[in-house]
Coordinates of C-alpha atoms and ligand atoms in Angstrom, one line a residue:
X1 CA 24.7 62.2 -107.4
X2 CA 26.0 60.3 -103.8
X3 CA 25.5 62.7 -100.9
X4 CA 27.0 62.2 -97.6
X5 CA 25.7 64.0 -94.4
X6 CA 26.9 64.1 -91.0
X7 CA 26.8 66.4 -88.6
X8 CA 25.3 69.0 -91.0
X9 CA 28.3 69.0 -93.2
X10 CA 27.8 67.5 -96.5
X11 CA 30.4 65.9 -99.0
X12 CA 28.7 66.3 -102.7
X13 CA 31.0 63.3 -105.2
X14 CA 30.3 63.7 -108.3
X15 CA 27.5 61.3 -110.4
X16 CA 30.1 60.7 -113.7
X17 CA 32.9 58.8 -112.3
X18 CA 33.2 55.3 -114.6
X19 CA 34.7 54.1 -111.1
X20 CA 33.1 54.8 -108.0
X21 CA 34.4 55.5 -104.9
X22 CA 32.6 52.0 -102.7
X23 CA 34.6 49.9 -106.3
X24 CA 37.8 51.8 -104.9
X25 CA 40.3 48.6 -105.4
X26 CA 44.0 50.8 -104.2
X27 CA 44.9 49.8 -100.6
X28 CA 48.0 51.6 -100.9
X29 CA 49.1 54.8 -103.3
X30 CA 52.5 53.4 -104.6
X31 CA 52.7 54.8 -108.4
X32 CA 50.1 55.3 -110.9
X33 CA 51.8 52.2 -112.7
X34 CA 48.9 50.1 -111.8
X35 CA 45.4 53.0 -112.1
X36 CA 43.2 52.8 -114.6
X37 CA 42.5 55.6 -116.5
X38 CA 38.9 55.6 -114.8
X39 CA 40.8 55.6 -111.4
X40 CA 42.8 58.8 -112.1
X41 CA 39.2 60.3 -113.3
X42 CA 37.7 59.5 -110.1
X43 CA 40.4 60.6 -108.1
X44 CA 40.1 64.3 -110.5
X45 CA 36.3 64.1 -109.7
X46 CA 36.5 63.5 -106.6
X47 CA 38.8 66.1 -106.1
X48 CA 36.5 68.8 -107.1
X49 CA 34.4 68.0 -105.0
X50 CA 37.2 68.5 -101.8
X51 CA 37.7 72.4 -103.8
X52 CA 34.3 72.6 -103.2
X53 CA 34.5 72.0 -99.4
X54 CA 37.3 73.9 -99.3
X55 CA 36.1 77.2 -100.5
X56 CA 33.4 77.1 -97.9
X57 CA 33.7 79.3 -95.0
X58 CA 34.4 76.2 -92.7
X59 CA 36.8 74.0 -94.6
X60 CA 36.3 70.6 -92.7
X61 CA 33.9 67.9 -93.5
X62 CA 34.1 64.5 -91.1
X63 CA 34.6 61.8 -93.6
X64 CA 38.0 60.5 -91.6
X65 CA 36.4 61.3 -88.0
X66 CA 38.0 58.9 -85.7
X67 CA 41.3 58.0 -87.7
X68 CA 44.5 58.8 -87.6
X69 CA 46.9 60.0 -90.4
X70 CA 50.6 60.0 -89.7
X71 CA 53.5 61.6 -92.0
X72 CA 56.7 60.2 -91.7
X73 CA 59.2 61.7 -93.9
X74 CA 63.4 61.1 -94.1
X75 CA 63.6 64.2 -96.6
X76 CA 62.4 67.8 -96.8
X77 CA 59.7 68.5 -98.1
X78 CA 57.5 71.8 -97.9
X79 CA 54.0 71.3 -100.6
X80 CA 53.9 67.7 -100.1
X81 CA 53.7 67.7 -96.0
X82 CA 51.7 70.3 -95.8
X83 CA 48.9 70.3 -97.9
X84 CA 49.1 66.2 -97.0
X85 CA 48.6 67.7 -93.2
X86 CA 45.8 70.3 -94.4
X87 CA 44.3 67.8 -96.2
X88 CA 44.0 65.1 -93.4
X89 CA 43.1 67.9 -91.3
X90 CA 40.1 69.3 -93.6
X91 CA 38.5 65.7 -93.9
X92 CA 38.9 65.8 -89.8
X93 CA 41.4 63.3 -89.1
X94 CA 44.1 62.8 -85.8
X95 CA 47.2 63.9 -87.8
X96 CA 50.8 63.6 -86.3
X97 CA 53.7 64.3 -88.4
X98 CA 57.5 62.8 -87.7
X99 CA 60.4 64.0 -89.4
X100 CA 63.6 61.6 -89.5
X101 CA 65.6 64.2 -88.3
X102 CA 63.9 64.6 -84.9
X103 CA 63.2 61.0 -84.2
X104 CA 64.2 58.0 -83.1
X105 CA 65.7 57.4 -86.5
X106 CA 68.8 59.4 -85.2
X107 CA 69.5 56.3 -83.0
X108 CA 69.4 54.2 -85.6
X109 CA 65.8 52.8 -85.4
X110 CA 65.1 50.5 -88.9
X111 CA 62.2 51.4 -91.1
X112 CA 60.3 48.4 -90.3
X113 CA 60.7 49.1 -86.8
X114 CA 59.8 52.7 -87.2
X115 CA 56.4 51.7 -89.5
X116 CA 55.5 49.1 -86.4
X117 CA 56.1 51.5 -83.9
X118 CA 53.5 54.4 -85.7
X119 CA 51.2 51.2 -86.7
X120 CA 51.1 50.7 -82.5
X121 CA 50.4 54.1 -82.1
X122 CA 47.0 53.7 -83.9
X123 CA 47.9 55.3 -87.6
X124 CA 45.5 54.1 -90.2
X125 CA 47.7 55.5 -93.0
X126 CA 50.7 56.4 -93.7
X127 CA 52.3 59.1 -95.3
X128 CA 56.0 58.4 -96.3
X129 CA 58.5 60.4 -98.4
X130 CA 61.9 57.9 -98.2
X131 CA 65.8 59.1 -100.4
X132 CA 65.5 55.1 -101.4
X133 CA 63.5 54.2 -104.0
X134 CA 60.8 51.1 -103.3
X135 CA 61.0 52.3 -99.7
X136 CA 57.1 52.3 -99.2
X137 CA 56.4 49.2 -101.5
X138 CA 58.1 47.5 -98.7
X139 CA 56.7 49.1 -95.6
X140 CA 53.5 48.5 -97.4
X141 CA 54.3 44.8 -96.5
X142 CA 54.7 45.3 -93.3
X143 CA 51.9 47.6 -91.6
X144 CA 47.8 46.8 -92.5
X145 CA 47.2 50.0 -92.5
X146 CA 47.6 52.1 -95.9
X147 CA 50.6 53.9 -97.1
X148 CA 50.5 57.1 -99.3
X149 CA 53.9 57.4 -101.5
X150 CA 55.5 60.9 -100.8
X151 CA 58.1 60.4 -103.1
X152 CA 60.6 58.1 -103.0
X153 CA 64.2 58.6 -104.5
X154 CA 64.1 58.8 -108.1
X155 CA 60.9 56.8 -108.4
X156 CA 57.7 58.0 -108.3
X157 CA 55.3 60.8 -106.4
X158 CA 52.3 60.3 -107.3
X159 CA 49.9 62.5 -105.8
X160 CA 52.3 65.0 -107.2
X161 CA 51.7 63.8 -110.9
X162 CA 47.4 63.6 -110.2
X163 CA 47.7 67.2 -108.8
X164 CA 49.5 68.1 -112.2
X165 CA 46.8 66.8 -114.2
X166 CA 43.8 67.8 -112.1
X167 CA 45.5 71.4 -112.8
X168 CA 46.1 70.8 -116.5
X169 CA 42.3 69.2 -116.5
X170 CA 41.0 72.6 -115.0
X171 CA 42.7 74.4 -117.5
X172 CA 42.1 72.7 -120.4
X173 CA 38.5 70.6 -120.1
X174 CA 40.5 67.1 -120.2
X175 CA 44.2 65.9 -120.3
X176 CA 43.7 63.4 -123.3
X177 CA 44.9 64.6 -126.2
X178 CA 47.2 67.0 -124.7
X179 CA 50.9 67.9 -125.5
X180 CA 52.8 67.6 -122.9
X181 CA 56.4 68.6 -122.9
X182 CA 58.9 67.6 -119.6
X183 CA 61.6 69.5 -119.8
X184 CA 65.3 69.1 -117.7
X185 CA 66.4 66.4 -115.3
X186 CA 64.3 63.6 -115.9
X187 CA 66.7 61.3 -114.3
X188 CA 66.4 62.2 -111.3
X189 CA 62.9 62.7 -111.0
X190 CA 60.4 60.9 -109.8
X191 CA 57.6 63.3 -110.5
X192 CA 58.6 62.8 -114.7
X193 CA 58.0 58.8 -113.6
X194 CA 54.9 59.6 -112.1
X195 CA 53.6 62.2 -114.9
X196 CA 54.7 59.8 -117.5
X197 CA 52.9 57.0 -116.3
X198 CA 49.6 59.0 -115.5
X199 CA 49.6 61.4 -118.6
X200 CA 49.9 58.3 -121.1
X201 CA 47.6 56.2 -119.3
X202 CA 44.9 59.1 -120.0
X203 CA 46.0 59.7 -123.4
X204 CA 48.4 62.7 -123.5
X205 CA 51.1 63.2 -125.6
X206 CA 54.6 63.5 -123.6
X207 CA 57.8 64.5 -125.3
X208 CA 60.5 64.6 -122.5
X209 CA 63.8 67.2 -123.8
X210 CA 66.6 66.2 -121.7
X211 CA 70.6 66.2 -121.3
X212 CA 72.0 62.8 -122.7
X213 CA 73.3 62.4 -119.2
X214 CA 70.0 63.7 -117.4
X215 CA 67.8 61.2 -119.3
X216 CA 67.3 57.4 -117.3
X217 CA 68.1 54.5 -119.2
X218 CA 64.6 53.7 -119.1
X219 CA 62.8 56.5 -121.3
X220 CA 66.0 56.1 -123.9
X221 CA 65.2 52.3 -124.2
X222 CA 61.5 52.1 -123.5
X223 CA 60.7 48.5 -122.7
X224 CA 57.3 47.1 -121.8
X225 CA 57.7 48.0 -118.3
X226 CA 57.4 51.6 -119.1
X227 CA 55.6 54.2 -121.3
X228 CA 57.0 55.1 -124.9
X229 CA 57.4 59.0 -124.8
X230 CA 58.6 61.3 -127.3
X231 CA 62.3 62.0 -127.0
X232 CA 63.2 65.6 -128.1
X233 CA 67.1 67.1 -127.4
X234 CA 66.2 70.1 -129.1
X235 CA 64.5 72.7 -126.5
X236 CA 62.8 74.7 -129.6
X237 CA 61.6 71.6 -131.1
X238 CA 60.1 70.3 -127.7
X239 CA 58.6 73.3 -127.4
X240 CA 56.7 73.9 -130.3
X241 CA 53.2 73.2 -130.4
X242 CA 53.2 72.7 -126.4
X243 CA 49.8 72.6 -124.6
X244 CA 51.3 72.5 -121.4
X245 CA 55.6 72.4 -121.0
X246 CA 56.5 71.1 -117.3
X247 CA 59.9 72.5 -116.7
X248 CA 62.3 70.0 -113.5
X249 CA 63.9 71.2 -110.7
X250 CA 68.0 70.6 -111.4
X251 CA 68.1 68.0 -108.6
X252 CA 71.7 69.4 -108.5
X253 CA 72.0 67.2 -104.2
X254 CA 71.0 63.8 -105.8
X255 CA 73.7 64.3 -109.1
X256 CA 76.9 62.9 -109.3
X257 CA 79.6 65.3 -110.8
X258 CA 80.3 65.5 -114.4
X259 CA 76.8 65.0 -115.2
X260 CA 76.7 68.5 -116.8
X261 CA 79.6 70.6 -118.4
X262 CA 78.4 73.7 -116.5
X263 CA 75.5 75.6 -114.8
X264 CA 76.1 78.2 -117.6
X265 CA 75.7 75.6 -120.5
X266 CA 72.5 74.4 -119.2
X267 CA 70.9 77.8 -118.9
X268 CA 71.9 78.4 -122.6
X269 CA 70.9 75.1 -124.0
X270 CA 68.0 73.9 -121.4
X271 CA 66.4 76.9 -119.5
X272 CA 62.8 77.8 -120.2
X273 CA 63.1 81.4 -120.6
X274 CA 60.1 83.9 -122.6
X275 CA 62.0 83.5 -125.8
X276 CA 61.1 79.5 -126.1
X277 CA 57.6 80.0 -124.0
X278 CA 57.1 82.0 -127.1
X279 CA 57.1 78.8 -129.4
X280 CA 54.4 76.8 -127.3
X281 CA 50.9 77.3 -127.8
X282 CA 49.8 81.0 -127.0
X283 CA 47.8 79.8 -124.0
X284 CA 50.2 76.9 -122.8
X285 CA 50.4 76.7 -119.4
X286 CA 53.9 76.7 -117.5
X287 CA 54.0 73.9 -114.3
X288 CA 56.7 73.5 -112.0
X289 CA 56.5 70.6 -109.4
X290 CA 58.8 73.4 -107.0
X291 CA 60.9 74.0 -105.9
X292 CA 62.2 76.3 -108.5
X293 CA 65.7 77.0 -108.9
X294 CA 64.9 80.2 -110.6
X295 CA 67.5 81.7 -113.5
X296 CA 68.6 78.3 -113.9
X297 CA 65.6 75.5 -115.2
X298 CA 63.3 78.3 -115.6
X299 CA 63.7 82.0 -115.8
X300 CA 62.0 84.3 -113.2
X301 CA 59.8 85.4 -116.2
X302 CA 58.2 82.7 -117.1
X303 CA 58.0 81.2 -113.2
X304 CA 56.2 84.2 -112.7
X305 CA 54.5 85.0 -116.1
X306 CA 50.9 85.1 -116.8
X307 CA 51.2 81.3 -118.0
X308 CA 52.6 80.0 -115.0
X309 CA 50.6 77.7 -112.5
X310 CA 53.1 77.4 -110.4
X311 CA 50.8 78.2 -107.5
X312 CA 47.7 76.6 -108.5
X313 CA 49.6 73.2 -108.6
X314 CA 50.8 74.0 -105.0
X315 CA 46.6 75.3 -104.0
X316 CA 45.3 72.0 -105.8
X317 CA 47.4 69.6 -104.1
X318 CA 45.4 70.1 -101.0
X319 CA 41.9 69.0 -102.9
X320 CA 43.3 66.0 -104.9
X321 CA 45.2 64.4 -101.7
X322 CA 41.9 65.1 -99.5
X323 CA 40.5 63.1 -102.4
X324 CA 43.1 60.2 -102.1
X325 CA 42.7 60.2 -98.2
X326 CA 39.3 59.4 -98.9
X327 CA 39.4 57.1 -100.9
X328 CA 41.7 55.0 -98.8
X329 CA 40.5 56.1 -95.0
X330 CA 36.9 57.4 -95.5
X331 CA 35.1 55.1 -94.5
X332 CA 31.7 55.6 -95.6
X333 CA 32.0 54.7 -99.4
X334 CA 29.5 56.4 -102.4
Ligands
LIG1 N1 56.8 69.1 -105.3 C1 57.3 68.7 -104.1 O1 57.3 67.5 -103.8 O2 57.6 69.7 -103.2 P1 58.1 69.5 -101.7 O3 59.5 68.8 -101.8 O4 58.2 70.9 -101.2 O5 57.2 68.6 -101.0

């Protein structure tokens, strides 16, 4: 077991990690394309540790003392932003957070020149959520400092898709071998992506249930640059058997019309609602990435329901991003 003092606070990582954190090879969190499955485990382990320190009465350890965390984000966002903020903040980082909206941006400052600008102001990483996807693979070329993924367009978030499975992990004792059902607009999601990529890569079983019009070229003609998945059109059948059923936000802003008949058609056909919860396992869990359009994805039951995790997945994020933080910014390696 590594333990880290300082200043009377201790960090406890955990002694089982195939990985550890001083082998820690990820400069930058882009996707979960390119982790190992002992990577994702290390990040999950390390993670529990960071619940640990943040059910103490004094949530704040000093592993990022002395550097600075900056969020830079050209879309909403409320979980991502905030428990990236409370994370930096519990590992005692400088945080500053700039929204596109209120910034330079406005006057039509590039994204290079915006990345240099915070790189001047000191920031040792940066954490980015961009509408265009690749927008952080390329200001990772162009700042030395290290750049967290936020989500970008309909590519990937992955420190979404590693809180998802540290949930399902604390649920369920491991996420090999699980049955995983994604269900709604996969198209234009980049937390399916980022799910899909991590959940296969340690061994779950994902069926994704879809509209024909909601499902990206690449799941309905898997090539080697992505993972096969189950393809299910039938909600029951997706359903059935389920260890854990992730219902999708509509992403109703980022669709083009004609995409769905109507709003009326896809609660009939696609909504998670108690009657085809029922048809899971008895003690599946229900996730959400939020936020919830509730009565139409999912039904207030079930986002609500004894089965949901909803809120855990939000509570969690906090731990496993204070575990990615440290991994890229904390210095003093296990
Ligand atoms: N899940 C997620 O990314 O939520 P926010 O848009 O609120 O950050």
């Amino acid at each position: 077991m590594t333990t880290w003092h300082e200043d009377g606070s201790t960090l406890v990582l955990p002694p089982k990690a195939a990985v550890t954190a001083s082998a820690w090879r990820h400069h930058h969190i882009l996707d979960l394309d390119d982790f190992t499955a002992d990577e994702i485990e290390l990040v999950l382990h390390i993670a529990d540790s960071m619940k640990e320190v943040l059910a103490r009465p004094v949530k704040k350890v000093p592993a990022l003392r002395g550097r600075t965390v900056m969020t830079l984000f050209y879309e909403n966002s409320t979980r991502t932003r905030l428990s990236f903020e409370l994370a930096a903040k519990s590992l005692s980082a400088d945080v500053s957070n700039l929204t596109a909206s209120a910034s330079s941006i406005t006057k039509g400052e590039s994204l290079i020149d915006t990345l240099l600008t915070l790189e001047s102001l000191g920031a040792d990483v940066v954490i980015m959520r961009h509408p265009q996807s690749g927008a952080p693979n390329l200001a990772a070329q162009h700042i030395k400092g290290s750049v967290i993924n936020a989500g970008d367009g309909w590519h990937a978030h992955p420190s979404q898709a590693l809180l998802d499975m540290y949930t399902m992990k604390a649920h369920k004792g491991a996420v090999k071998g699980l049955k995983v059902t994604i269900i709604g607009d996969t198209k234009h999601s980049r937390v399916s992506r980022s799910n899909i990529w991590g959940l296969t890569i340690m061994g779950a079983e994902v069926t994704v249930c879809s509209p024909p019009t909601l499902l990206p070229v690449g799941l309905r003609e898997p090539g080697d640059n992505f993972p096969r998945v189950r393809i299910e059109p039938d909600i029951n059948k997706a359903i059935a058997g389920a260890d854990v059923v992730m219902v999708l936000r509509l992403q109703l802003e980022r669709m083009q019309t004609g995409l769905l008949p109507s709003m009326r058609e896809y609660i009939q056909i696609y909504q998670v609602n108690e009657e085809r919860l029922k048809l899971a396992k008895p003690d599946a869990l229900v996730m959400h990435p939020g936020p919830m359009n509730e009565g139409l994805e999912i039904s207030s039951g079930v986002a609500h329901g004894s089965q949901s995790v909803v809120n855990e997945q939000v509570t969690n994020g906090v731990a496993v991003r204070m575990a990615l933080l440290y991994l890229l910014a904390g210095g003093k390696k296990a």
